């Protein structure tokens, strides 16, 4: 039985209100905002059975609008980076918004993370919808997006669809910052991560992939559970101040495959991720410092972990990378991910 509660809305300083809905099935509880499709809070039990919020967030709409860390939001139209903010398709050239170094990052400065979504309850969750017009941040075509958050036993299910009326690359991801010790924890360094993926994408100095390499015997090999304190000790991670790399999954169908598991020996919590996406970005909150969070706290770098299932970065310009991100006119993009919460 899932309890669905509409909470008091927040005032949006841009005008209107931000809706808030809480889902609770007794094992997992989550609060969703209509701003950016944000997961505002997410409660799971620790080894003592205590329910605690495990995602970072803000106390007001103004604070969410002021931060640039994409706290808890949906990133799109295209998550991660598109090199030089440029792409071409069948003779058409597109100039996108450049908002990070020389790249278009997470759909541009005014991406889906800042949009007001429409929200309505489902029997087992909540559905959000968004219309992105032709030319939004430079992307072609009108784009209709549907986002479902649902609870099933000890799982958070995230399903996204996008339909376009012009050919356009689509990559949506959920950008929550997880700290399995609780959102009040100041560090991710005691967390452990294990990843099944056998390949990752080496990058240039602005985060654009330059190849696909095996993780074997590399600094990105997380096949065995690895403590996050190593994120500042492995030489290959120095340029990014820690983990900020996209792993590539071996996929042969649309079925969900296991990516890996984030765990906290301190709290006993585990989070295992399954997805139908070809890539998953692991980000150790390396540049979070300065964002204003709950209770006015100034967040610090390496305070949480983002695990972001997605299409591969810059793949609109790199057709040799696995997974074709271009959705044809009249076509539908589909993303399904499952976050399974457990105890060590």
Short mmCIF file of C-alpha atoms in Angstrom, two decimals:
data_model
loop_
_atom_site.label_atom_id
_atom_site.label_comp_id
_atom_site.label_asym_id
_atom_site.label_seq_id
_atom_site.Cartn_x
_atom_site.Cartn_y
_atom_site.Cartn_z
CA UNK A 1 0.00 0.00 0.00
CA UNK A 2 1.44 3.35 -1.04
CA UNK A 3 0.43 6.51 0.76
CA UNK A 4 0.44 9.53 -1.56
CA UNK A 5 0.33 12.93 0.15
CA UNK A 6 0.12 16.36 -1.45
CA UNK A 7 2.22 18.70 0.70
CA UNK A 8 1.95 22.46 1.09
CA UNK A 9 3.25 24.00 -2.17
CA UNK A 10 6.19 26.39 -2.27
CA UNK A 11 6.03 29.82 -3.81
CA UNK A 12 8.13 30.20 -6.95
CA UNK A 13 9.84 33.62 -7.04
CA UNK A 14 9.46 33.50 -10.83
CA UNK A 15 5.68 33.25 -10.36
CA UNK A 16 3.23 30.48 -9.50
CA UNK A 17 3.74 27.59 -7.13
CA UNK A 18 5.93 24.51 -6.91
CA UNK A 19 3.94 21.38 -6.11
CA UNK A 20 5.24 18.77 -3.67
CA UNK A 21 4.09 15.16 -3.43
CA UNK A 22 5.30 12.54 -0.97
CA UNK A 23 5.16 8.79 -1.66
CA UNK A 24 5.54 6.30 1.21
CA UNK A 25 5.17 2.51 1.17
CA UNK A 26 6.67 1.89 4.61
CA UNK A 27 10.04 0.79 3.21
CA UNK A 28 10.95 3.76 1.03
CA UNK A 29 9.57 7.29 1.10
CA UNK A 30 10.30 10.05 -1.39
CA UNK A 31 9.26 13.67 -1.86
CA UNK A 32 9.05 14.97 -5.43
CA UNK A 33 8.93 18.61 -6.59
CA UNK A 34 7.35 19.91 -9.78
CA UNK A 35 10.44 22.12 -10.11
CA UNK A 36 12.90 20.20 -12.28
CA UNK A 37 11.35 16.84 -11.40
CA UNK A 38 13.51 17.10 -8.28
CA UNK A 39 13.80 14.36 -5.67
CA UNK A 40 13.76 16.66 -2.65
CA UNK A 41 14.12 13.97 0.01
CA UNK A 42 14.40 10.18 -0.02
CA UNK A 43 14.09 8.13 3.15
CA UNK A 44 15.35 4.57 3.61
CA UNK A 45 16.16 2.47 6.68
CA UNK A 46 19.66 1.99 8.09
CA UNK A 47 20.91 -1.18 9.86
CA UNK A 48 19.12 -0.03 13.02
CA UNK A 49 15.84 0.34 11.13
CA UNK A 50 15.90 4.14 11.36
CA UNK A 51 14.45 5.98 8.37
CA UNK A 52 16.68 8.88 7.29
CA UNK A 53 16.81 11.17 4.27
CA UNK A 54 19.77 10.16 2.08
CA UNK A 55 19.80 12.86 -0.65
CA UNK A 56 21.11 16.41 -0.56
CA UNK A 57 18.74 19.25 -1.31
CA UNK A 58 17.56 22.78 -0.53
CA UNK A 59 14.93 24.34 1.71
CA UNK A 60 13.40 26.73 -0.84
CA UNK A 61 12.77 27.29 -4.51
CA UNK A 62 15.11 30.29 -4.42
CA UNK A 63 17.96 28.10 -3.15
CA UNK A 64 17.32 25.47 -5.83
CA UNK A 65 17.35 28.16 -8.51
CA UNK A 66 20.58 29.66 -7.17
CA UNK A 67 22.67 26.46 -7.05
CA UNK A 68 24.34 25.04 -10.16
CA UNK A 69 24.84 21.46 -8.95
CA UNK A 70 21.57 20.06 -10.39
CA UNK A 71 20.64 18.84 -6.89
CA UNK A 72 18.10 16.02 -7.27
CA UNK A 73 16.90 17.20 -10.68
CA UNK A 74 16.27 15.71 -14.09
CA UNK A 75 19.03 16.76 -16.51
CA UNK A 76 18.01 17.20 -20.15
CA UNK A 77 17.38 17.53 -23.06
CA UNK A 78 20.79 15.95 -23.21
CA UNK A 79 22.54 14.99 -19.98
CA UNK A 80 26.31 15.26 -19.68
CA UNK A 81 28.39 17.03 -22.35
CA UNK A 82 28.07 17.82 -26.04
CA UNK A 83 31.42 19.11 -27.32
CA UNK A 84 31.59 22.77 -28.38
CA UNK A 85 27.82 22.99 -28.05
CA UNK A 86 27.59 21.82 -31.65
CA UNK A 87 26.08 18.84 -33.42
CA UNK A 88 24.96 17.92 -36.92
CA UNK A 89 22.53 15.40 -38.34
CA UNK A 90 21.80 14.62 -41.98
CA UNK A 91 23.06 17.95 -43.21
CA UNK A 92 21.54 20.06 -40.43
CA UNK A 93 23.89 21.97 -38.09
CA UNK A 94 22.80 22.92 -34.59
CA UNK A 95 24.36 25.40 -32.16
CA UNK A 96 23.43 24.64 -28.57
CA UNK A 97 23.83 26.66 -25.38
CA UNK A 98 27.44 26.55 -24.10
CA UNK A 99 27.35 26.58 -20.30
CA UNK A 100 30.42 24.57 -19.15
CA UNK A 101 33.90 25.24 -20.54
CA UNK A 102 33.33 24.76 -24.30
CA UNK A 103 30.45 22.30 -23.85
CA UNK A 104 26.70 22.17 -23.65
CA UNK A 105 26.22 20.49 -20.25
CA UNK A 106 22.96 18.85 -19.12
CA UNK A 107 20.88 20.54 -21.83
CA UNK A 108 22.13 24.10 -21.30
CA UNK A 109 21.86 26.81 -18.68
CA UNK A 110 18.05 26.74 -18.76
CA UNK A 111 17.64 22.99 -19.05
CA UNK A 112 14.96 20.68 -17.69
CA UNK A 113 16.33 21.06 -14.13
CA UNK A 114 14.88 24.59 -13.91
CA UNK A 115 11.56 23.96 -15.65
CA UNK A 116 8.14 23.82 -14.03
CA UNK A 117 6.75 20.34 -14.71
CA UNK A 118 3.10 19.35 -14.49
CA UNK A 119 2.51 16.73 -11.82
CA UNK A 120 -0.27 14.26 -11.00
CA UNK A 121 -0.49 11.21 -8.74
CA UNK A 122 -0.54 7.61 -9.99
CA UNK A 123 -1.75 4.55 -8.08
CA UNK A 124 1.81 3.69 -7.09
CA UNK A 125 3.66 6.94 -7.66
CA UNK A 126 3.60 10.26 -9.44
CA UNK A 127 3.79 11.34 -13.09
CA UNK A 128 5.39 14.57 -14.31
CA UNK A 129 5.13 15.98 -17.82
CA UNK A 130 6.96 18.75 -19.63
CA UNK A 131 6.85 20.37 -23.06
CA UNK A 132 10.15 21.64 -24.43
CA UNK A 133 9.60 23.84 -27.51
CA UNK A 134 11.46 23.68 -30.82
CA UNK A 135 14.76 25.51 -30.41
CA UNK A 136 14.89 25.22 -26.61
CA UNK A 137 18.59 25.74 -25.74
CA UNK A 138 19.23 25.15 -29.46
CA UNK A 139 17.76 21.63 -29.64
CA UNK A 140 15.54 20.84 -32.63
CA UNK A 141 11.89 19.90 -32.46
CA UNK A 142 9.07 20.05 -29.97
CA UNK A 143 9.75 17.54 -27.22
CA UNK A 144 7.08 15.99 -24.99
CA UNK A 145 8.53 14.43 -21.84
CA UNK A 146 6.91 12.04 -19.35
CA UNK A 147 8.59 11.13 -16.05
CA UNK A 148 7.27 8.52 -13.59
CA UNK A 149 8.52 7.96 -10.06
CA UNK A 150 7.08 4.80 -8.49
CA UNK A 151 7.74 2.71 -5.39
CA UNK A 152 7.78 -1.08 -5.43
CA UNK A 153 8.77 -2.83 -2.21
CA UNK A 154 12.31 -1.55 -1.47
CA UNK A 155 12.78 -0.10 -4.96
CA UNK A 156 12.50 3.37 -6.44
CA UNK A 157 11.53 3.01 -10.10
CA UNK A 158 12.24 5.82 -12.57
CA UNK A 159 10.76 5.68 -16.06
CA UNK A 160 11.16 8.44 -18.63
CA UNK A 161 9.87 8.87 -22.16
CA UNK A 162 10.37 11.65 -24.66
CA UNK A 163 8.72 12.13 -28.05
CA UNK A 164 10.00 14.55 -30.69
CA UNK A 165 8.61 15.91 -33.96
CA UNK A 166 12.11 16.54 -35.40
CA UNK A 167 15.11 14.27 -35.15
CA UNK A 168 16.89 15.12 -31.89
CA UNK A 169 19.31 13.41 -29.51
CA UNK A 170 17.77 12.72 -26.08
CA UNK A 171 19.47 11.70 -22.86
CA UNK A 172 17.69 12.19 -19.56
CA UNK A 173 19.17 11.32 -16.18
CA UNK A 174 18.29 11.66 -12.50
CA UNK A 175 20.93 13.78 -10.75
CA UNK A 176 20.43 13.08 -7.06
CA UNK A 177 23.36 13.40 -4.65
CA UNK A 178 23.27 10.34 -2.40
CA UNK A 179 24.88 10.03 1.01
CA UNK A 180 23.91 6.68 2.50
CA UNK A 181 25.06 7.83 5.94
CA UNK A 182 22.30 10.44 5.81
CA UNK A 183 22.04 13.85 4.19
CA UNK A 184 23.60 15.43 7.28
CA UNK A 185 26.87 13.55 6.73
CA UNK A 186 29.76 15.76 5.66
CA UNK A 187 31.65 13.25 3.48
CA UNK A 188 31.33 10.38 1.02
CA UNK A 189 34.82 9.03 1.73
CA UNK A 190 33.63 6.05 3.81
CA UNK A 191 31.25 4.88 1.08
CA UNK A 192 32.16 1.92 -1.08
CA UNK A 193 31.29 1.41 -4.74
CA UNK A 194 31.34 -1.70 -6.89
CA UNK A 195 30.72 -1.47 -10.66
CA UNK A 196 29.98 -4.31 -13.11
CA UNK A 197 30.78 -2.31 -16.25
CA UNK A 198 33.93 -3.45 -18.04
CA UNK A 199 34.58 -0.28 -20.04
CA UNK A 200 34.74 3.47 -19.41
CA UNK A 201 35.28 6.62 -21.45
CA UNK A 202 38.64 8.41 -21.07
CA UNK A 203 38.16 12.17 -21.54
CA UNK A 204 39.96 15.27 -22.68
CA UNK A 205 40.54 18.24 -20.37
CA UNK A 206 36.94 19.49 -20.69
CA UNK A 207 35.27 16.14 -20.04
CA UNK A 208 34.56 15.03 -23.61
CA UNK A 209 35.21 11.32 -24.42
CA UNK A 210 38.20 10.57 -26.60
CA UNK A 211 38.06 6.75 -26.60
CA UNK A 212 36.49 3.72 -24.94
CA UNK A 213 38.84 1.68 -22.76
CA UNK A 214 38.77 -1.43 -20.61
CA UNK A 215 38.67 -0.81 -16.87
CA UNK A 216 41.01 -3.75 -16.27
CA UNK A 217 44.15 -2.66 -14.41
CA UNK A 218 43.10 0.98 -14.67
CA UNK A 219 42.35 3.58 -12.01
CA UNK A 220 38.69 3.28 -13.06
CA UNK A 221 38.49 -0.43 -12.20
CA UNK A 222 35.77 -0.73 -9.55
CA UNK A 223 34.99 -4.41 -10.13
CA UNK A 224 35.73 -4.95 -6.43
CA UNK A 225 34.14 -2.78 -3.76
CA UNK A 226 36.33 0.32 -3.51
CA UNK A 227 36.29 2.94 -0.78
CA UNK A 228 35.58 6.47 -2.02
CA UNK A 229 38.56 7.89 -0.14
CA UNK A 230 40.61 6.62 -3.09
CA UNK A 231 38.97 9.20 -5.36
CA UNK A 232 41.72 11.70 -4.55
CA UNK A 233 44.54 9.14 -4.51
CA UNK A 234 44.35 7.54 -7.97
CA UNK A 235 46.52 9.41 -10.50
CA UNK A 236 44.05 9.19 -13.39
CA UNK A 237 41.43 11.01 -11.29
CA UNK A 238 43.57 14.02 -10.41
CA UNK A 239 42.30 16.22 -13.25
CA UNK A 240 38.69 15.76 -12.18
CA UNK A 241 39.36 15.89 -8.42
CA UNK A 242 37.90 12.39 -8.11
CA UNK A 243 35.41 10.15 -9.85
CA UNK A 244 33.56 11.92 -12.67
CA UNK A 245 33.58 9.30 -15.41
CA UNK A 246 31.10 7.52 -17.61
CA UNK A 247 31.03 3.73 -17.55
CA UNK A 248 29.73 1.75 -20.53
CA UNK A 249 27.39 -1.20 -20.04
CA UNK A 250 27.22 -4.25 -22.26
CA UNK A 251 23.66 -4.20 -23.58
CA UNK A 252 21.90 -6.34 -26.13
CA UNK A 253 18.25 -5.38 -25.47
CA UNK A 254 16.06 -2.92 -23.62
CA UNK A 255 16.09 -5.04 -20.45
CA UNK A 256 17.52 -3.54 -17.27
CA UNK A 257 21.03 -4.70 -16.42
CA UNK A 258 22.88 -4.37 -13.14
CA UNK A 259 25.35 -1.48 -13.04
CA UNK A 260 26.72 -1.85 -9.54
CA UNK A 261 26.23 -1.10 -5.86
CA UNK A 262 26.93 1.87 -3.61
CA UNK A 263 27.17 0.97 0.08
CA UNK A 264 27.89 2.50 3.46
CA UNK A 265 29.46 0.30 6.15
CA UNK A 266 28.70 3.14 8.59
CA UNK A 267 24.91 3.03 8.16
CA UNK A 268 24.63 -0.43 6.62
CA UNK A 269 22.66 0.93 3.67
CA UNK A 270 23.14 -0.34 0.13
CA UNK A 271 21.84 1.02 -3.18
CA UNK A 272 22.03 -1.25 -6.23
CA UNK A 273 21.34 0.31 -9.62
CA UNK A 274 19.79 -1.36 -12.67
CA UNK A 275 19.18 0.46 -15.95
CA UNK A 276 18.43 0.08 -19.65
CA UNK A 277 20.79 2.95 -20.55
CA UNK A 278 24.18 2.32 -22.22
CA UNK A 279 26.13 4.52 -19.82
CA UNK A 280 26.28 5.50 -16.15
CA UNK A 281 28.19 8.53 -14.91
CA UNK A 282 29.76 8.18 -11.45
CA UNK A 283 30.38 11.58 -9.88
CA UNK A 284 31.85 12.09 -6.42
CA UNK A 285 30.45 15.62 -5.98
CA UNK A 286 33.97 16.86 -6.76
CA UNK A 287 32.91 20.47 -7.31
CA UNK A 288 29.89 20.75 -5.02
CA UNK A 289 31.56 23.24 -2.72
CA UNK A 290 29.56 26.40 -2.11
CA UNK A 291 26.03 25.16 -2.92
CA UNK A 292 23.52 26.12 -0.22
CA UNK A 293 21.62 23.12 1.12
CA UNK A 294 19.30 22.06 3.91
CA UNK A 295 19.19 24.39 6.93
CA UNK A 296 21.43 26.87 5.11
CA UNK A 297 24.36 24.45 5.17
CA UNK A 298 27.12 25.26 2.70
CA UNK A 299 27.82 21.96 0.98
CA UNK A 300 31.38 20.77 0.49
CA UNK A 301 32.97 18.79 -2.30
CA UNK A 302 32.96 15.00 -1.86
CA UNK A 303 29.89 15.18 0.39
CA UNK A 304 27.79 12.77 -1.71
CA UNK A 305 27.75 10.51 -4.76
CA UNK A 306 25.79 10.86 -8.01
CA UNK A 307 25.09 7.76 -10.08
CA UNK A 308 23.55 8.87 -13.37
CA UNK A 309 22.23 6.36 -15.95
CA UNK A 310 22.24 8.03 -19.38
CA UNK A 311 23.18 7.92 -23.04
CA UNK A 312 26.90 8.42 -23.62
CA UNK A 313 28.38 11.93 -23.47
CA UNK A 314 28.97 13.59 -26.84
CA UNK A 315 27.59 10.53 -28.63
CA UNK A 316 25.50 12.81 -30.94
CA UNK A 317 28.92 13.70 -32.45
CA UNK A 318 30.60 10.32 -32.00
CA UNK A 319 28.59 7.63 -33.82
CA UNK A 320 31.20 4.97 -33.00
CA UNK A 321 30.19 5.09 -29.34
CA UNK A 322 27.57 2.49 -28.28
CA UNK A 323 23.94 3.53 -28.27
CA UNK A 324 22.44 5.83 -30.91
CA UNK A 325 21.06 8.90 -29.07
CA UNK A 326 19.26 10.38 -32.08
CA UNK A 327 15.50 9.92 -31.79
CA UNK A 328 13.86 10.23 -35.22
CA UNK A 329 10.89 12.51 -35.83
CA UNK A 330 7.84 10.77 -34.40
CA UNK A 331 10.05 8.42 -32.38
CA UNK A 332 10.19 7.82 -28.63
CA UNK A 333 13.12 7.79 -26.21
CA UNK A 334 12.73 5.38 -23.28
CA UNK A 335 14.71 5.31 -20.05
CA UNK A 336 14.10 2.89 -17.17
CA UNK A 337 16.19 2.66 -14.01
CA UNK A 338 15.69 0.88 -10.70
CA UNK A 339 17.31 1.84 -7.42
CA UNK A 340 17.14 -1.09 -5.00
CA UNK A 341 17.77 -0.25 -1.33
CA UNK A 342 19.02 -2.85 1.11
CA UNK A 343 21.13 -3.53 4.19
CA UNK A 344 24.65 -4.98 4.34
#
